[in-house]
PDB file of C-alpha atoms in Angstrom:
ATOM      1  CA  MET A   1      -0.125  -0.287  -0.113  1.00 56.00           C
ATOM      2  CA  PRO A   2       1.399   3.381  -0.857  1.00 61.00           C
ATOM      3  CA  LYS A   3       2.071   5.503   1.838  1.00 65.00           C
ATOM      4  CA  ALA A   4       0.169   8.998   2.240  1.00 60.00           C
ATOM      5  CA  ARG A   5       1.917  12.171   1.277  1.00 60.00           C
ATOM      6  CA  LYS A   6       2.013  15.088   3.782  1.00 65.00           C
ATOM      7  CA  SER A   7       0.415  18.183   1.927  1.00 65.00           C
ATOM      8  CA  LYS A   8       3.209  20.402   1.058  1.00 88.00           C
ATOM      9  CA  VAL A   9       3.307  23.786   3.077  1.00 90.00           C
ATOM     10  CA  PRO A  10       3.130  26.893   0.318  1.00 93.00           C
ATOM     11  CA  LYS A  11       6.451  28.833   0.406  1.00 94.00           C
ATOM     12  CA  THR A  12       5.090  31.918  -0.125  1.00 93.00           C
ATOM     13  CA  ARG A  13       7.972  34.359   1.273  1.00 94.00           C
ATOM     14  CA  ASN A  14      11.795  35.159  -0.225  1.00 95.00           C
ATOM     15  CA  GLY A  15      11.028  34.403  -3.514  1.00 95.00           C
ATOM     16  CA  GLY A  16       9.219  31.377  -2.874  1.00 93.00           C
ATOM     17  CA  THR A  17      11.905  29.516  -0.583  1.00 94.00           C
ATOM     18  CA  MET A  18      10.575  30.121   2.384  1.00 95.00           C
ATOM     19  CA  THR A  19       7.071  29.100   4.430  1.00 95.00           C
ATOM     20  CA  GLU A  20       5.719  31.749   6.278  1.00 94.00           C
ATOM     21  CA  ALA A  21       6.746  29.596   9.465  1.00 93.00           C
ATOM     22  CA  GLN A  22      10.307  29.985   8.514  1.00 95.00           C
ATOM     23  CA  TYR A  23       9.667  33.902   7.520  1.00 96.00           C
ATOM     24  CA  PHE A  24       8.702  34.520  11.126  1.00 95.00           C
ATOM     25  CA  GLN A  25      11.235  32.139  12.391  1.00 95.00           C
ATOM     26  CA  LYS A  26      13.732  34.394  11.020  1.00 96.00           C
ATOM     27  CA  ILE A  27      12.483  37.749  12.271  1.00 96.00           C
ATOM     28  CA  ARG A  28      11.858  36.455  15.774  1.00 95.00           C
ATOM     29  CA  SER A  29      15.666  35.040  15.966  1.00 95.00           C
ATOM     30  CA  THR A  30      16.854  38.114  14.653  1.00 96.00           C
ATOM     31  CA  LEU A  31      14.662  40.421  16.957  1.00 96.00           C
ATOM     32  CA  ARG A  32      16.032  38.460  19.765  1.00 93.00           C
ATOM     33  CA  ARG A  33      20.017  38.261  18.636  1.00 95.00           C
ATOM     34  CA  ALA A  34      19.730  42.251  18.230  1.00 95.00           C
ATOM     35  CA  PHE A  35      18.386  42.700  21.798  1.00 94.00           C
ATOM     36  CA  ARG A  36      20.906  40.097  23.417  1.00 90.00           C
ATOM     37  CA  TRP A  37      22.676  42.555  25.594  1.00 90.00           C
ATOM     38  CA  TRP A  38      19.781  44.764  26.882  1.00 95.00           C
ATOM     39  CA  ILE A  39      21.293  46.569  30.171  1.00 97.00           C
ATOM     40  CA  PRO A  40      18.281  45.731  31.942  1.00 97.00           C
ATOM     41  CA  MET A  41      18.883  41.921  31.180  1.00 96.00           C
ATOM     42  CA  LYS A  42      22.561  42.389  32.076  1.00 96.00           C
ATOM     43  CA  GLN A  43      21.514  43.921  35.394  1.00 97.00           C
ATOM     44  CA  ALA A  44      19.442  40.938  36.145  1.00 96.00           C
ATOM     45  CA  LEU A  45      22.502  38.497  35.499  1.00 96.00           C
ATOM     46  CA  GLU A  46      24.830  40.992  37.601  1.00 97.00           C
ATOM     47  CA  LYS A  47      22.282  40.635  40.556  1.00 97.00           C
ATOM     48  CA  ALA A  48      22.482  36.793  40.311  1.00 97.00           C
ATOM     49  CA  LYS A  49      26.206  36.833  40.455  1.00 97.00           C
ATOM     50  CA  ARG A  50      28.777  35.891  43.223  1.00 97.00           C
ATOM     51  CA  LYS A  51      32.300  35.187  43.495  1.00 97.00           C
ATOM     52  CA  SER A  52      33.034  31.552  42.615  1.00 95.00           C
ATOM     53  CA  GLN A  53      33.122  29.046  45.440  1.00 95.00           C
ATOM     54  CA  SER A  54      34.436  26.346  42.925  1.00 91.00           C
ATOM     55  CA  LEU A  55      38.233  24.665  43.245  1.00 92.00           C
ATOM     56  CA  ASN A  56      38.391  25.806  39.712  1.00 90.00           C
ATOM     57  CA  LYS A  57      40.966  28.758  39.893  1.00 91.00           C
ATOM     58  CA  LYS A  58      39.575  29.910  36.524  1.00 92.00           C
ATOM     59  CA  LEU A  59      36.172  30.318  37.362  1.00 94.00           C
ATOM     60  CA  LYS A  60      35.709  33.669  38.567  1.00 96.00           C
ATOM     61  CA  TRP A  61      31.947  33.781  38.904  1.00 97.00           C
ATOM     62  CA  GLU A  62      29.074  32.091  39.480  1.00 97.00           C
ATOM     63  CA  TYR A  63      25.332  32.740  39.013  1.00 98.00           C
ATOM     64  CA  GLN A  64      22.362  31.271  40.983  1.00 98.00           C
ATOM     65  CA  CYS A  65      19.394  29.842  38.976  1.00 98.00           C
ATOM     66  CA  LYS A  66      16.089  31.742  40.493  1.00 98.00           C
ATOM     67  CA  GLU A  67      14.063  28.196  39.889  1.00 97.00           C
ATOM     68  CA  CYS A  68      16.507  25.499  41.840  1.00 98.00           C
ATOM     69  CA  LYS A  69      18.619  27.795  43.574  1.00 98.00           C
ATOM     70  CA  GLY A  70      21.752  26.096  42.374  1.00 97.00           C
ATOM     71  CA  TRP A  71      24.958  27.645  41.461  1.00 97.00           C
ATOM     72  CA  PHE A  72      26.179  27.645  37.645  1.00 97.00           C
ATOM     73  CA  PRO A  73      29.294  28.900  35.518  1.00 97.00           C
ATOM     74  CA  ARG A  74      28.124  31.509  32.891  1.00 96.00           C
ATOM     75  CA  LYS A  75      27.664  29.212  30.565  1.00 97.00           C
ATOM     76  CA  GLN A  76      25.381  26.838  32.343  1.00 98.00           C
ATOM     77  CA  VAL A  77      22.424  29.888  32.585  1.00 98.00           C
ATOM     78  CA  GLU A  78      20.325  32.139  30.621  1.00 97.00           C
ATOM     79  CA  VAL A  79      18.364  35.274  31.126  1.00 96.00           C
ATOM     80  CA  ASP A  80      14.533  34.356  31.145  1.00 96.00           C
ATOM     81  CA  HIS A  81      11.807  36.669  30.234  1.00 96.00           C
ATOM     82  CA  ILE A  82       9.738  36.588  33.243  1.00 96.00           C
ATOM     83  CA  ILE A  83       6.427  37.179  31.054  1.00 94.00           C
ATOM     84  CA  PRO A  84       7.121  35.024  27.840  1.00 92.00           C
ATOM     85  CA  CYS A  85       7.797  37.558  24.768  1.00 91.00           C
ATOM     86  CA  GLY A  86       5.249  35.183  22.511  1.00 85.00           C
ATOM     87  CA  GLY A  87       5.073  33.695  19.628  1.00 84.00           C
ATOM     88  CA  LEU A  88       5.321  35.989  16.115  1.00 89.00           C
ATOM     89  CA  ARG A  89       2.869  34.613  13.219  1.00 90.00           C
ATOM     90  CA  THR A  90       1.503  37.671  12.000  1.00 93.00           C
ATOM     91  CA  LEU A  91       3.436  41.179  11.182  1.00 95.00           C
ATOM     92  CA  ASP A  92       0.562  42.532  13.674  1.00 95.00           C
ATOM     93  CA  ASP A  93       2.263  40.504  16.462  1.00 94.00           C
ATOM     94  CA  ILE A  94       5.812  42.473  15.788  1.00 95.00           C
ATOM     95  CA  PRO A  95       4.767  45.136  18.306  1.00 95.00           C
ATOM     96  CA  GLY A  96       3.475  43.276  21.240  1.00 95.00           C
ATOM     97  CA  PHE A  97       6.647  40.876  20.680  1.00 96.00           C
ATOM     98  CA  ILE A  98       9.006  43.542  20.615  1.00 96.00           C
ATOM     99  CA  GLU A  99       7.467  45.325  23.719  1.00 95.00           C
ATOM    100  CA  ARG A 100       7.823  42.193  25.680  1.00 95.00           C
ATOM    101  CA  LEU A 101      11.502  41.121  24.446  1.00 95.00           C
ATOM    102  CA  THR A 102      12.718  44.490  25.563  1.00 96.00           C
ATOM    103  CA  ALA A 103      10.787  44.892  28.954  1.00 95.00           C
ATOM    104  CA  GLU A 104      12.531  47.497  31.089  1.00 95.00           C
ATOM    105  CA  GLY A 105      13.606  46.633  34.547  1.00 92.00           C
ATOM    106  CA  THR A 106      15.288  43.886  36.075  1.00 92.00           C
ATOM    107  CA  ASN A 107      12.469  42.916  37.780  1.00 95.00           C
ATOM    108  CA  ALA A 108      10.992  41.556  33.997  1.00 96.00           C
ATOM    109  CA  TYR A 109      14.107  38.958  34.057  1.00 97.00           C
ATOM    110  CA  GLN A 110      15.109  35.957  35.956  1.00 97.00           C
ATOM    111  CA  VAL A 111      18.527  33.847  35.711  1.00 98.00           C
ATOM    112  CA  LEU A 112      17.862  30.253  35.115  1.00 98.00           C
ATOM    113  CA  CYS A 113      20.233  27.445  34.452  1.00 98.00           C
ATOM    114  CA  LYS A 114      19.610  25.634  31.011  1.00 98.00           C
ATOM    115  CA  THR A 115      17.418  23.076  32.358  1.00 98.00           C
ATOM    116  CA  CYS A 116      15.096  25.057  34.325  1.00 98.00           C
ATOM    117  CA  HIS A 117      14.823  27.377  31.424  1.00 97.00           C
ATOM    118  CA  GLY A 118      14.329  24.647  28.946  1.00 96.00           C
ATOM    119  CA  HIS A 119      11.144  23.263  31.305  1.00 97.00           C
ATOM    120  CA  LYS A 120       9.678  26.407  31.814  1.00 96.00           C
ATOM    121  CA  THR A 121       9.937  27.410  27.859  1.00 92.00           C
ATOM    122  CA  GLN A 122       8.460  23.957  26.914  1.00 93.00           C
ATOM    123  CA  SER A 123       5.765  24.588  29.412  1.00 92.00           C
ATOM    124  CA  GLU A 124       5.208  27.465  28.415  1.00 90.00           C
ATOM    125  CA  SER A 125       4.807  26.414  24.348  1.00 85.00           C
ATOM    126  CA  LYS A 126       2.271  23.918  25.721  1.00 87.00           C
ATOM    127  CA  GLN A 127       0.032  26.521  27.426  1.00 85.00           C
ATOM    128  CA  ARG A 128       0.469  28.267  23.844  1.00 80.00           C
ATOM    129  CA  ARG A 129      -0.971  25.716  21.655  1.00 80.00           C
ATOM    130  CA  ALA A 130      -3.597  24.822  24.065  1.00 78.00           C
TER     131      ALA A 130
END
């Protein structure tokens, strides 16, 4: 019996080479990259920092995860938006997305270890889909 073929998603953007989802993913990732060094995010990171208690002399600082309360090197933590930036599916979504992405004040951000951030993001995605 032949396999049923999936219907192809039309490629309506970038000269017929991108789907709508790919187009908005590119916009979303470009905006996130542009605001990666947003000062309130850096300040939230500074608030979660202490001198390293590790035996590793090369490690100067460590950061506390707001969720699990563990201490981690910088490479193992991420700055999280407490209020999620949300999805970006239409051009009308861009102003709200940018507003949430560039929230002012350190209270809009928290430092999470990569594991906790992954769990939070996954949970938010499930809620958004439901």
